Every structure is written in structure tokens, then in C-alpha cells.
């Protein structure tokens, strides 16, 4: 049996491929390399460059790799601000891409899919922490595109028996502890990489988007999870499906929140750098607080996150950034 990883050259995909290879699994990777990096993919994995919405290309991948019985799907666009400006790009690439993928999976009788969903499907939650059966009312096209993908998988399960696990990530941060793979986005919009770019002197200062939110220090609170812990949840989710369990959704977070100011403070402690920061105006669409209730993943999947300390997460990201100041440079 082998696993097909779609988007395996991306940030979370490449960490998952690394963990699968380390666990001795057979891995096939598909990535368009639009945002991914070939250098991030373990050489032990069989790599195909292409678009999952290209059905003939996907037929070729499944035909050449008849051992594939499960798909892990990371291949989606994920920038909230971009999705507000160009929603159709998200509904085309993310949502329509899912329809085509499931059609080909059904042709080849592939019955298991583990899918990267997001806390953005919950919109502005009424209470914290967020549970899996809380209302899903996204406030941006990115979250909507992923919620639609979850719903499409549900009906594909009813009709064709394709079982799915939707993993709803909270805020992902950190890198492989040896610093060999990490986060490399162009443009970079996420808090921790930007904080570390300031620490490296690549940016002059950090802008903290708003300090008048309804949180203890006024800045947004987020729940950070390491990509290796996410990777392990995906591997457990594949086993869960192979063991004949029903389709389900799980939150993946640490169940602890850190404010943006707390992240900057922790990054100053880890790096020993000053990290100049100023308060700027709010960025549109940021909920006050997002914290996951992730007991379900722990209980049902047996998920045990190892990176439960924000300092440890930042240390791994710092190692990647200091050893790869230009990222993969590809
Ligand atoms: N922030 C700043 N300055 C920056 C960048 C970010 O203050 O230069 C703030 C944001 O306003 C927010 C926090 O840092 O308060 C975290 O922002 P990120 O962009 O790092 O992450 P988001 O919480 O916006 O989004 C992430 C993923 C989404 C996912 C969401 C769900 O990027 O895909 O988590 O929790 F939907």
C-alpha cells in the first residue's frame, strides 16, 4: 500500500512526506510547484509535477502506481487576503479541483482521503475553545472554499463510499528540528516567519495588526501547532480510515492560545534579538481569538502532539530561517 500526497512540496505537505518516509512508508508526491519547492521533497518519494485538476495527468499517476489506496490532500491556495480579492481563483483551484480529484479517485476505486481543512471554516466563533460540531460560517472565500470541499467529500462518501477525514488546522508554525525543511512563502504573510525575518534584519520592523481586540492584551490570540505534529495526525488519519472507520472531522491545535504580543516576546527570548515592533491598524477579517478543542483527535486518532511549548516551536523555525535566509532559493 502506498500513500499519494498532493501538495507534498508545500510547507505542511513536505513535513508530512518527511515523516512518512521516516516511518518507512511508500510515498508518491504530486505537486504543481506553483507554491511548493522541489528541494523540500524527500528523494525517497516518487515525485510527479502536475495539477490535480488535470484528470488525464491524475489517471497516469494512479495507473503507474496501483498500490496507492489513500490520498492526503494539501494542494490548495491558502491566503485569506488574496481570496477576498480573487474568490473565483479559490473556488476554481480548491473547490472545483476537489470535484475532479474525487471523480478520478472513484474511477480508480481509491476509497480514502485525508484533507487539509482549516479553522477558517468556523468564521467568527461564538465561544472558545472551538469544537468540531460548532457552527461553520466562514467569513472569507478561502474558508468557504474549504468548507465546500468538506461538504463535497461528505456527499461523495454517501454516493461512492469514499471515506474522508477532514483535519481542521489552527495556526501552523515551526520547521523540522534539524533545519533542513521549513516555511518558504512568497509573499510571506504569516506572523512567525515575519517576526523572524525582522529578527534576522531582513525587515526593519514588525507591524502588529491591532491592539484593540477583545483579548487580555488587545492583540489577537491564536493556537499554534507544529507541522510535525500535523504530519503525525495525517498518518494516524490514514490508519483510521484503513481500519474501516467512518468519515469524520478533527480540529488540530494545541488547545493553548498566544497573543501576537506574546509571540513577539517569546521570539525575542529564543533569538536574543530586539525585534522592533509597532502597533498598526487592524487587518480585515481577523477574529479576536481562535483556540481549538482538540480532544477528539487525541481520543479517536490517538494523536499526541510533541511540540507543546511555543518556545520549542519558535526554536525550530529560527533554525530553518538562520540556515536558509533565502528559503529554498529556487
Ligand atoms: N499579524 C500581524 N502582523 C503581521 C502578520 C500577522 O500582526 O505582519 C497577526 C494577524 O493579524 C493575526 C496573527 O498575526 O492576528 C496571525 O496571523 P497569520 O497571518 O499568521 O495567521 P492567521 O491567523 O491569519 O491565519 C492562519 C492561516 C489560515 C487559517 C487560519 C486559521 O494562515 O490559513 O490560520 O486559524 F485559516
mmCIF file of C-alpha atoms and ligand atoms in Angstrom:
data_model
loop_
_atom_site.group_PDB
_atom_site.id
_atom_site.type_symbol
_atom_site.label_atom_id
_atom_site.label_comp_id
_atom_site.label_asym_id
_atom_site.label_seq_id
_atom_site.Cartn_x
_atom_site.Cartn_y
_atom_site.Cartn_z
ATOM 1 C CA UNK A 1 0.000 0.000 0.000
ATOM 2 C CA UNK A 2 1.240 3.455 -0.723
ATOM 3 C CA UNK A 3 0.016 6.959 0.017
ATOM 4 C CA UNK A 4 -0.393 9.723 -2.552
ATOM 5 C CA UNK A 5 0.458 13.148 -1.113
ATOM 6 C CA UNK A 6 -1.000 16.024 -3.133
ATOM 7 C CA UNK A 7 0.867 19.249 -2.429
ATOM 8 C CA UNK A 8 3.789 17.318 -0.938
ATOM 9 C CA UNK A 9 6.267 20.077 -1.868
ATOM 10 C CA UNK A 10 4.455 22.678 0.228
ATOM 11 C CA UNK A 11 5.091 23.687 3.821
ATOM 12 C CA UNK A 12 2.935 21.149 5.666
ATOM 13 C CA UNK A 13 2.999 18.598 2.825
ATOM 14 C CA UNK A 14 6.795 18.383 2.814
ATOM 15 C CA UNK A 15 6.896 17.830 6.587
ATOM 16 C CA UNK A 16 4.327 15.049 6.208
ATOM 17 C CA UNK A 17 6.278 13.391 3.378
ATOM 18 C CA UNK A 18 9.368 13.540 5.603
ATOM 19 C CA UNK A 19 7.523 11.803 8.462
ATOM 20 C CA UNK A 20 6.000 9.181 6.121
ATOM 21 C CA UNK A 21 9.423 8.374 4.651
ATOM 22 C CA UNK A 22 10.952 8.191 8.155
ATOM 23 C CA UNK A 23 8.168 5.768 9.112
ATOM 24 C CA UNK A 24 9.171 3.543 6.188
ATOM 25 C CA UNK A 25 6.016 4.156 4.108
ATOM 26 C CA UNK A 26 5.820 4.154 0.308
ATOM 27 C CA UNK A 27 5.053 7.697 -0.794
ATOM 28 C CA UNK A 28 4.067 9.217 -4.137
ATOM 29 C CA UNK A 29 4.028 13.019 -4.328
ATOM 30 C CA UNK A 30 2.127 15.248 -6.750
ATOM 31 C CA UNK A 31 2.782 18.982 -6.722
ATOM 32 C CA UNK A 32 2.307 21.683 -9.368
ATOM 33 C CA UNK A 33 5.265 23.603 -7.842
ATOM 34 C CA UNK A 34 3.212 26.804 -8.159
ATOM 35 C CA UNK A 35 3.856 27.487 -4.471
ATOM 36 C CA UNK A 36 5.783 24.348 -3.476
ATOM 37 C CA UNK A 37 9.528 23.670 -3.645
ATOM 38 C CA UNK A 38 11.055 20.556 -5.179
ATOM 39 C CA UNK A 39 14.008 20.839 -2.778
ATOM 40 C CA UNK A 40 11.582 20.291 0.113
ATOM 41 C CA UNK A 41 10.593 16.805 -1.080
ATOM 42 C CA UNK A 42 12.433 13.754 0.252
ATOM 43 C CA UNK A 43 14.257 11.943 -2.538
ATOM 44 C CA UNK A 44 12.844 8.598 -1.364
ATOM 45 C CA UNK A 45 9.368 9.712 -2.500
ATOM 46 C CA UNK A 46 8.319 9.278 -6.146
ATOM 47 C CA UNK A 47 7.629 12.773 -7.495
ATOM 48 C CA UNK A 48 5.269 13.950 -10.248
ATOM 49 C CA UNK A 49 4.902 17.592 -11.235
ATOM 50 C CA UNK A 50 1.360 18.412 -12.317
ATOM 51 C CA UNK A 51 -2.060 19.773 -11.416
ATOM 52 C CA UNK A 52 -4.546 17.542 -9.617
ATOM 53 C CA UNK A 53 -7.363 19.122 -11.653
ATOM 54 C CA UNK A 54 -5.812 17.628 -14.806
ATOM 55 C CA UNK A 55 -7.714 14.355 -14.868
ATOM 56 C CA UNK A 56 -5.534 12.684 -17.510
ATOM 57 C CA UNK A 57 -2.433 13.511 -15.507
ATOM 58 C CA UNK A 58 -4.012 12.062 -12.350
ATOM 59 C CA UNK A 59 -5.128 8.946 -14.253
ATOM 60 C CA UNK A 60 -1.490 8.450 -15.267
ATOM 61 C CA UNK A 61 -0.339 8.770 -11.626
ATOM 62 C CA UNK A 62 -2.878 6.201 -10.404
ATOM 63 C CA UNK A 63 -2.206 3.863 -13.343
ATOM 64 C CA UNK A 64 1.546 3.925 -12.768
ATOM 65 C CA UNK A 65 1.136 3.447 -9.005
ATOM 66 C CA UNK A 66 -1.527 0.765 -8.481
ATOM 67 C CA UNK A 67 -0.502 0.376 -4.812
ATOM 68 C CA UNK A 68 -1.981 3.768 -3.875
ATOM 69 C CA UNK A 69 -5.003 3.217 -1.634
ATOM 70 C CA UNK A 70 -5.115 6.572 0.187
ATOM 71 C CA UNK A 71 -4.721 10.231 -0.726
ATOM 72 C CA UNK A 72 -3.580 13.060 1.543
ATOM 73 C CA UNK A 73 -4.677 16.354 0.021
ATOM 74 C CA UNK A 74 -2.655 19.501 0.893
ATOM 75 C CA UNK A 75 -2.771 21.078 -2.561
ATOM 76 C CA UNK A 76 -4.803 24.254 -2.146
ATOM 77 C CA UNK A 77 -4.383 28.016 -2.142
ATOM 78 C CA UNK A 78 -4.498 29.366 1.421
ATOM 79 C CA UNK A 79 -4.150 33.149 1.595
ATOM 80 C CA UNK A 80 -7.167 34.780 3.192
ATOM 81 C CA UNK A 81 -6.472 38.280 1.822
ATOM 82 C CA UNK A 82 -5.880 37.001 -1.709
ATOM 83 C CA UNK A 83 -9.133 35.032 -1.533
ATOM 84 C CA UNK A 84 -11.052 38.226 -0.696
ATOM 85 C CA UNK A 85 -9.671 39.907 -3.833
ATOM 86 C CA UNK A 86 -9.946 36.916 -6.152
ATOM 87 C CA UNK A 87 -12.539 34.469 -4.770
ATOM 88 C CA UNK A 88 -13.053 32.626 -8.054
ATOM 89 C CA UNK A 89 -9.384 31.604 -8.037
ATOM 90 C CA UNK A 90 -10.128 29.802 -4.738
ATOM 91 C CA UNK A 91 -13.407 28.220 -5.841
ATOM 92 C CA UNK A 92 -11.750 27.041 -9.055
ATOM 93 C CA UNK A 93 -8.443 25.719 -7.715
ATOM 94 C CA UNK A 94 -9.630 24.475 -4.326
ATOM 95 C CA UNK A 95 -13.300 23.556 -4.710
ATOM 96 C CA UNK A 96 -13.570 22.583 -8.386
ATOM 97 C CA UNK A 97 -10.213 20.785 -8.052
ATOM 98 C CA UNK A 98 -11.741 18.587 -5.336
ATOM 99 C CA UNK A 99 -14.587 17.529 -7.651
ATOM 100 C CA UNK A 100 -12.143 16.435 -10.351
ATOM 101 C CA UNK A 101 -9.931 14.651 -7.848
ATOM 102 C CA UNK A 102 -12.848 12.662 -6.405
ATOM 103 C CA UNK A 103 -14.025 11.735 -9.908
ATOM 104 C CA UNK A 104 -10.661 10.191 -10.718
ATOM 105 C CA UNK A 105 -10.373 8.570 -7.270
ATOM 106 C CA UNK A 106 -13.777 7.000 -7.893
ATOM 107 C CA UNK A 107 -12.708 5.739 -11.337
ATOM 108 C CA UNK A 108 -9.707 4.035 -9.716
ATOM 109 C CA UNK A 109 -11.683 2.824 -6.686
ATOM 110 C CA UNK A 110 -9.491 4.760 -4.205
ATOM 111 C CA UNK A 111 -11.557 4.871 -1.023
ATOM 112 C CA UNK A 112 -9.632 7.033 1.450
ATOM 113 C CA UNK A 113 -8.838 10.740 1.536
ATOM 114 C CA UNK A 114 -7.332 12.844 4.332
ATOM 115 C CA UNK A 115 -7.936 16.513 3.712
ATOM 116 C CA UNK A 116 -6.337 19.762 4.981
ATOM 117 C CA UNK A 117 -9.204 21.843 6.232
ATOM 118 C CA UNK A 118 -8.920 24.926 8.392
ATOM 119 C CA UNK A 119 -10.114 26.851 11.421
ATOM 120 C CA UNK A 120 -11.164 29.451 8.841
ATOM 121 C CA UNK A 121 -14.275 27.301 8.175
ATOM 122 C CA UNK A 122 -15.619 28.384 11.600
ATOM 123 C CA UNK A 123 -15.638 32.118 10.804
ATOM 124 C CA UNK A 124 -16.077 34.193 13.963
ATOM 125 C CA UNK A 125 -16.839 31.639 16.666
ATOM 126 C CA UNK A 126 -19.321 32.412 19.398
ATOM 127 C CA UNK A 127 -17.346 30.608 22.111
ATOM 128 C CA UNK A 128 -13.882 29.259 22.875
ATOM 129 C CA UNK A 129 -12.456 26.709 22.531
ATOM 130 C CA UNK A 130 -13.934 25.659 19.193
ATOM 131 C CA UNK A 131 -15.414 22.164 18.879
ATOM 132 C CA UNK A 132 -15.800 20.225 15.659
ATOM 133 C CA UNK A 133 -19.606 20.433 15.697
ATOM 134 C CA UNK A 134 -19.701 24.204 16.298
ATOM 135 C CA UNK A 135 -21.289 26.270 13.502
ATOM 136 C CA UNK A 136 -19.184 26.623 10.354
ATOM 137 C CA UNK A 137 -19.848 30.101 8.977
ATOM 138 C CA UNK A 138 -16.721 31.239 7.113
ATOM 139 C CA UNK A 139 -16.099 34.953 6.663
ATOM 140 C CA UNK A 140 -13.768 34.714 3.664
ATOM 141 C CA UNK A 141 -13.709 32.820 0.342
ATOM 142 C CA UNK A 142 -10.693 30.762 1.466
ATOM 143 C CA UNK A 143 -12.629 29.309 4.422
ATOM 144 C CA UNK A 144 -15.732 28.944 2.250
ATOM 145 C CA UNK A 145 -13.798 27.061 -0.447
ATOM 146 C CA UNK A 146 -12.541 24.587 2.185
ATOM 147 C CA UNK A 147 -15.975 24.185 3.782
ATOM 148 C CA UNK A 148 -17.414 23.412 0.337
ATOM 149 C CA UNK A 149 -14.673 20.811 -0.124
ATOM 150 C CA UNK A 150 -15.681 19.194 3.180
ATOM 151 C CA UNK A 151 -19.310 19.090 2.042
ATOM 152 C CA UNK A 152 -18.427 17.668 -1.368
ATOM 153 C CA UNK A 153 -16.472 14.865 0.327
ATOM 154 C CA UNK A 154 -19.476 14.112 2.554
ATOM 155 C CA UNK A 155 -21.744 13.544 -0.440
ATOM 156 C CA UNK A 156 -19.034 11.596 -2.287
ATOM 157 C CA UNK A 157 -18.913 9.306 0.754
ATOM 158 C CA UNK A 158 -22.721 8.827 0.657
ATOM 159 C CA UNK A 159 -22.752 8.084 -3.056
ATOM 160 C CA UNK A 160 -19.469 6.310 -3.784
ATOM 161 C CA UNK A 161 -18.236 5.214 -0.359
ATOM 162 C CA UNK A 162 -15.082 7.378 -0.488
ATOM 163 C CA UNK A 163 -14.255 7.828 3.210
ATOM 164 C CA UNK A 164 -12.649 11.071 4.362
ATOM 165 C CA UNK A 165 -11.007 12.693 7.341
ATOM 166 C CA UNK A 166 -11.062 16.497 7.366
ATOM 167 C CA UNK A 167 -8.298 17.894 9.590
ATOM 168 C CA UNK A 168 -9.030 21.486 10.566
ATOM 169 C CA UNK A 169 -5.705 23.143 11.324
ATOM 170 C CA UNK A 170 -5.294 26.149 13.526
ATOM 171 C CA UNK A 171 -2.082 28.223 13.169
ATOM 172 C CA UNK A 172 0.825 26.203 11.880
ATOM 173 C CA UNK A 173 4.354 27.287 12.835
ATOM 174 C CA UNK A 174 7.820 25.755 13.139
ATOM 175 C CA UNK A 175 10.099 23.597 10.998
ATOM 176 C CA UNK A 176 11.886 20.255 11.020
ATOM 177 C CA UNK A 177 14.172 20.484 14.068
ATOM 178 C CA UNK A 178 17.365 19.862 12.032
ATOM 179 C CA UNK A 179 16.522 22.968 9.976
ATOM 180 C CA UNK A 180 16.540 21.150 6.624
ATOM 181 C CA UNK A 181 12.942 21.973 5.635
ATOM 182 C CA UNK A 182 10.712 24.843 6.697
ATOM 183 C CA UNK A 183 8.308 27.574 5.718
ATOM 184 C CA UNK A 184 9.043 29.483 2.480
ATOM 185 C CA UNK A 185 6.109 31.517 1.139
ATOM 186 C CA UNK A 186 6.209 34.289 -1.463
ATOM 187 C CA UNK A 187 4.813 36.647 -0.384
ATOM 188 C CA UNK A 188 5.127 35.830 3.331
ATOM 189 C CA UNK A 189 2.071 36.943 5.294
ATOM 190 C CA UNK A 190 2.234 34.809 8.446
ATOM 191 C CA UNK A 191 3.174 36.221 11.822
ATOM 192 C CA UNK A 192 6.042 33.994 12.981
ATOM 193 C CA UNK A 193 8.107 33.972 9.748
ATOM 194 C CA UNK A 194 7.723 37.749 9.549
ATOM 195 C CA UNK A 195 8.807 38.120 13.199
ATOM 196 C CA UNK A 196 11.891 36.010 12.456
ATOM 197 C CA UNK A 197 12.672 37.974 9.284
ATOM 198 C CA UNK A 198 12.719 41.090 11.471
ATOM 199 C CA UNK A 199 14.990 39.267 13.945
ATOM 200 C CA UNK A 200 17.348 38.462 11.040
ATOM 201 C CA UNK A 201 17.400 42.094 9.935
ATOM 202 C CA UNK A 202 15.650 41.285 6.637
ATOM 203 C CA UNK A 203 12.742 43.532 7.559
ATOM 204 C CA UNK A 204 13.019 46.711 9.521
ATOM 205 C CA UNK A 205 10.157 46.147 11.941
ATOM 206 C CA UNK A 206 7.040 44.151 12.638
ATOM 207 C CA UNK A 207 3.609 45.684 12.326
ATOM 208 C CA UNK A 208 1.150 44.207 14.812
ATOM 209 C CA UNK A 209 -2.270 44.489 13.238
ATOM 210 C CA UNK A 210 -4.426 45.963 16.009
ATOM 211 C CA UNK A 211 -4.263 46.096 19.813
ATOM 212 C CA UNK A 212 -7.918 46.877 20.485
ATOM 213 C CA UNK A 213 -9.351 43.368 20.184
ATOM 214 C CA UNK A 214 -11.393 41.771 22.931
ATOM 215 C CA UNK A 215 -8.426 39.796 24.348
ATOM 216 C CA UNK A 216 -6.310 40.201 27.530
ATOM 217 C CA UNK A 217 -3.611 42.385 25.876
ATOM 218 C CA UNK A 218 -5.751 43.614 22.962
ATOM 219 C CA UNK A 219 -3.883 41.666 20.251
ATOM 220 C CA UNK A 220 -5.282 38.571 18.503
ATOM 221 C CA UNK A 221 -4.882 35.210 20.204
ATOM 222 C CA UNK A 222 -4.039 32.135 18.115
ATOM 223 C CA UNK A 223 -3.395 28.452 18.758
ATOM 224 C CA UNK A 224 -0.043 27.277 17.294
ATOM 225 C CA UNK A 225 0.703 23.748 16.143
ATOM 226 C CA UNK A 226 3.946 22.314 14.723
ATOM 227 C CA UNK A 227 3.957 20.775 11.192
ATOM 228 C CA UNK A 228 5.463 17.508 12.517
ATOM 229 C CA UNK A 229 2.515 17.156 14.886
ATOM 230 C CA UNK A 230 0.151 17.854 11.983
ATOM 231 C CA UNK A 231 2.053 15.302 9.900
ATOM 232 C CA UNK A 232 1.578 12.657 12.593
ATOM 233 C CA UNK A 233 -2.166 13.393 12.691
ATOM 234 C CA UNK A 234 -2.355 12.763 8.926
ATOM 235 C CA UNK A 235 -0.551 9.444 9.240
ATOM 236 C CA UNK A 236 -2.898 8.418 12.076
ATOM 237 C CA UNK A 237 -5.889 9.548 9.985
ATOM 238 C CA UNK A 238 -4.831 7.296 7.085
ATOM 239 C CA UNK A 239 -4.623 4.352 9.524
ATOM 240 C CA UNK A 240 -8.013 5.319 10.978
ATOM 241 C CA UNK A 241 -9.589 5.099 7.508
ATOM 242 C CA UNK A 242 -7.739 1.915 6.548
ATOM 243 C CA UNK A 243 -9.097 0.360 9.759
ATOM 244 C CA UNK A 244 -12.631 0.797 8.407
ATOM 245 C CA UNK A 245 -13.754 3.790 10.466
ATOM 246 C CA UNK A 246 -16.378 6.314 9.417
ATOM 247 C CA UNK A 247 -15.669 9.692 7.828
ATOM 248 C CA UNK A 248 -15.042 12.431 10.383
ATOM 249 C CA UNK A 249 -13.562 15.877 11.063
ATOM 250 C CA UNK A 250 -10.952 16.762 13.702
ATOM 251 C CA UNK A 251 -9.501 20.030 14.984
ATOM 252 C CA UNK A 252 -5.715 20.125 15.238
ATOM 253 C CA UNK A 253 -4.336 22.664 17.667
ATOM 254 C CA UNK A 254 -2.522 22.785 20.970
ATOM 255 C CA UNK A 255 -5.607 24.000 22.886
ATOM 256 C CA UNK A 256 -3.482 26.904 24.170
ATOM 257 C CA UNK A 257 -3.653 30.450 22.898
ATOM 258 C CA UNK A 258 -0.854 33.008 22.472
ATOM 259 C CA UNK A 259 -1.431 36.654 21.707
ATOM 260 C CA UNK A 260 0.562 38.342 18.952
ATOM 261 C CA UNK A 261 2.472 40.275 21.637
ATOM 262 C CA UNK A 262 3.248 37.029 23.469
ATOM 263 C CA UNK A 263 4.619 35.552 20.229
ATOM 264 C CA UNK A 264 6.917 38.553 19.787
ATOM 265 C CA UNK A 265 8.086 38.266 23.412
ATOM 266 C CA UNK A 266 8.790 34.530 23.043
ATOM 267 C CA UNK A 267 10.637 35.164 19.753
ATOM 268 C CA UNK A 268 12.809 37.792 21.464
ATOM 269 C CA UNK A 269 13.654 35.233 24.180
ATOM 270 C CA UNK A 270 14.502 32.488 21.667
ATOM 271 C CA UNK A 271 16.516 34.632 19.234
ATOM 272 C CA UNK A 272 18.082 37.100 21.673
ATOM 273 C CA UNK A 273 17.218 39.836 19.152
ATOM 274 C CA UNK A 274 15.387 43.065 19.801
ATOM 275 C CA UNK A 275 12.657 42.609 17.088
ATOM 276 C CA UNK A 276 11.306 46.160 16.725
ATOM 277 C CA UNK A 277 7.506 46.163 16.567
ATOM 278 C CA UNK A 278 4.800 48.799 16.254
ATOM 279 C CA UNK A 279 1.049 48.687 16.552
ATOM 280 C CA UNK A 280 -0.657 49.200 13.201
ATOM 281 C CA UNK A 281 -4.305 49.287 12.143
ATOM 282 C CA UNK A 282 -6.358 46.097 12.094
ATOM 283 C CA UNK A 283 -6.099 43.758 9.130
ATOM 284 C CA UNK A 284 -9.560 42.875 7.767
ATOM 285 C CA UNK A 285 -11.135 39.572 8.776
ATOM 286 C CA UNK A 286 -9.080 38.647 11.871
ATOM 287 C CA UNK A 287 -11.247 37.009 14.577
ATOM 288 C CA UNK A 288 -10.280 38.060 18.176
ATOM 289 C CA UNK A 289 -9.317 34.583 19.321
ATOM 290 C CA UNK A 290 -9.039 31.122 17.719
ATOM 291 C CA UNK A 291 -8.347 28.201 20.048
ATOM 292 C CA UNK A 292 -9.027 24.572 19.168
ATOM 293 C CA UNK A 293 -10.649 21.963 21.322
ATOM 294 C CA UNK A 294 -8.592 19.044 20.017
ATOM 295 C CA UNK A 295 -9.553 16.303 22.490
ATOM 296 C CA UNK A 296 -11.355 14.442 19.714
ATOM 297 C CA UNK A 297 -8.151 13.951 17.673
ATOM 298 C CA UNK A 298 -6.321 12.851 20.821
ATOM 299 C CA UNK A 299 -9.045 10.403 21.829
ATOM 300 C CA UNK A 300 -10.182 8.978 18.490
ATOM 301 C CA UNK A 301 -6.982 9.124 16.414
ATOM 302 C CA UNK A 302 -4.602 8.689 19.360
ATOM 303 C CA UNK A 303 -2.856 11.936 18.416
ATOM 304 C CA UNK A 304 -0.119 13.046 20.861
ATOM 305 C CA UNK A 305 1.436 16.361 19.823
ATOM 306 C CA UNK A 306 5.102 16.613 20.859
ATOM 307 C CA UNK A 307 5.602 20.343 20.386
ATOM 308 C CA UNK A 308 3.526 21.673 23.265
ATOM 309 C CA UNK A 309 5.791 24.628 24.056
ATOM 310 C CA UNK A 310 5.779 27.776 21.920
ATOM 311 C CA UNK A 311 9.493 28.342 22.617
ATOM 312 C CA UNK A 312 10.306 24.922 21.151
ATOM 313 C CA UNK A 313 8.206 25.686 18.060
ATOM 314 C CA UNK A 314 9.940 29.049 17.571
ATOM 315 C CA UNK A 315 13.390 27.459 18.073
ATOM 316 C CA UNK A 316 12.745 25.059 15.165
ATOM 317 C CA UNK A 317 11.568 27.906 12.898
ATOM 318 C CA UNK A 318 14.599 30.006 13.906
ATOM 319 C CA UNK A 319 16.962 27.182 12.967
ATOM 320 C CA UNK A 320 15.363 26.964 9.494
ATOM 321 C CA UNK A 321 15.425 30.745 8.935
ATOM 322 C CA UNK A 322 19.003 31.229 10.083
ATOM 323 C CA UNK A 323 20.286 28.341 7.944
ATOM 324 C CA UNK A 324 18.093 29.286 4.904
ATOM 325 C CA UNK A 325 17.866 33.093 4.871
ATOM 326 C CA UNK A 326 16.650 32.975 1.242
ATOM 327 C CA UNK A 327 14.390 29.953 1.841
ATOM 328 C CA UNK A 328 14.851 27.220 -0.770
ATOM 329 C CA UNK A 329 16.208 29.838 -3.177
ATOM 330 C CA UNK A 330 14.603 28.095 -6.175
HETATM 331 N N1 LIG B 1 -0.127 39.503 12.121
HETATM 332 C C1 LIG B 1 0.456 40.710 12.449
HETATM 333 N N2 LIG B 1 1.449 41.195 11.648
HETATM 334 C C2 LIG B 1 1.885 40.532 10.542
HETATM 335 C C3 LIG B 1 1.292 39.293 10.209
HETATM 336 C C4 LIG B 1 0.278 38.805 11.031
HETATM 337 O O1 LIG B 1 0.092 41.349 13.435
HETATM 338 O O2 LIG B 1 2.774 41.044 9.849
HETATM 339 C C5 LIG B 1 -1.180 38.974 13.003
HETATM 340 C C6 LIG B 1 -2.512 38.764 12.313
HETATM 341 O O3 LIG B 1 -3.249 39.962 12.234
HETATM 342 C C7 LIG B 1 -3.138 37.739 13.238
HETATM 343 C C8 LIG B 1 -1.933 36.894 13.696
HETATM 344 O O4 LIG B 1 -0.793 37.702 13.452
HETATM 345 O O5 LIG B 1 -3.676 38.376 14.349
HETATM 346 C C9 LIG B 1 -1.764 35.605 12.942
HETATM 347 O O6 LIG B 1 -1.797 35.890 11.545
HETATM 348 P P1 LIG B 1 -1.327 34.856 10.443
HETATM 349 O O7 LIG B 1 -1.455 35.536 9.109
HETATM 350 O O8 LIG B 1 -0.006 34.288 10.818
HETATM 351 O O9 LIG B 1 -2.377 33.669 10.576
HETATM 352 P P2 LIG B 1 -3.970 33.719 10.510
HETATM 353 O O10 LIG B 1 -4.464 33.503 11.905
HETATM 354 O O11 LIG B 1 -4.488 34.892 9.792
HETATM 355 O O12 LIG B 1 -4.291 32.502 9.533
HETATM 356 C C10 LIG B 1 -3.805 31.203 9.711
HETATM 357 C C11 LIG B 1 -3.696 30.552 8.343
HETATM 358 C C12 LIG B 1 -5.036 30.461 7.696
HETATM 359 C C13 LIG B 1 -6.004 29.774 8.615
HETATM 360 C C14 LIG B 1 -6.008 30.413 9.976
HETATM 361 C C15 LIG B 1 -6.861 29.623 10.895
HETATM 362 O O13 LIG B 1 -2.823 31.296 7.515
HETATM 363 O O14 LIG B 1 -4.918 29.734 6.505
HETATM 364 O O15 LIG B 1 -4.690 30.483 10.493
HETATM 365 O O16 LIG B 1 -6.529 29.805 12.222
HETATM 366 F F1 LIG B 1 -7.229 29.845 8.101
#
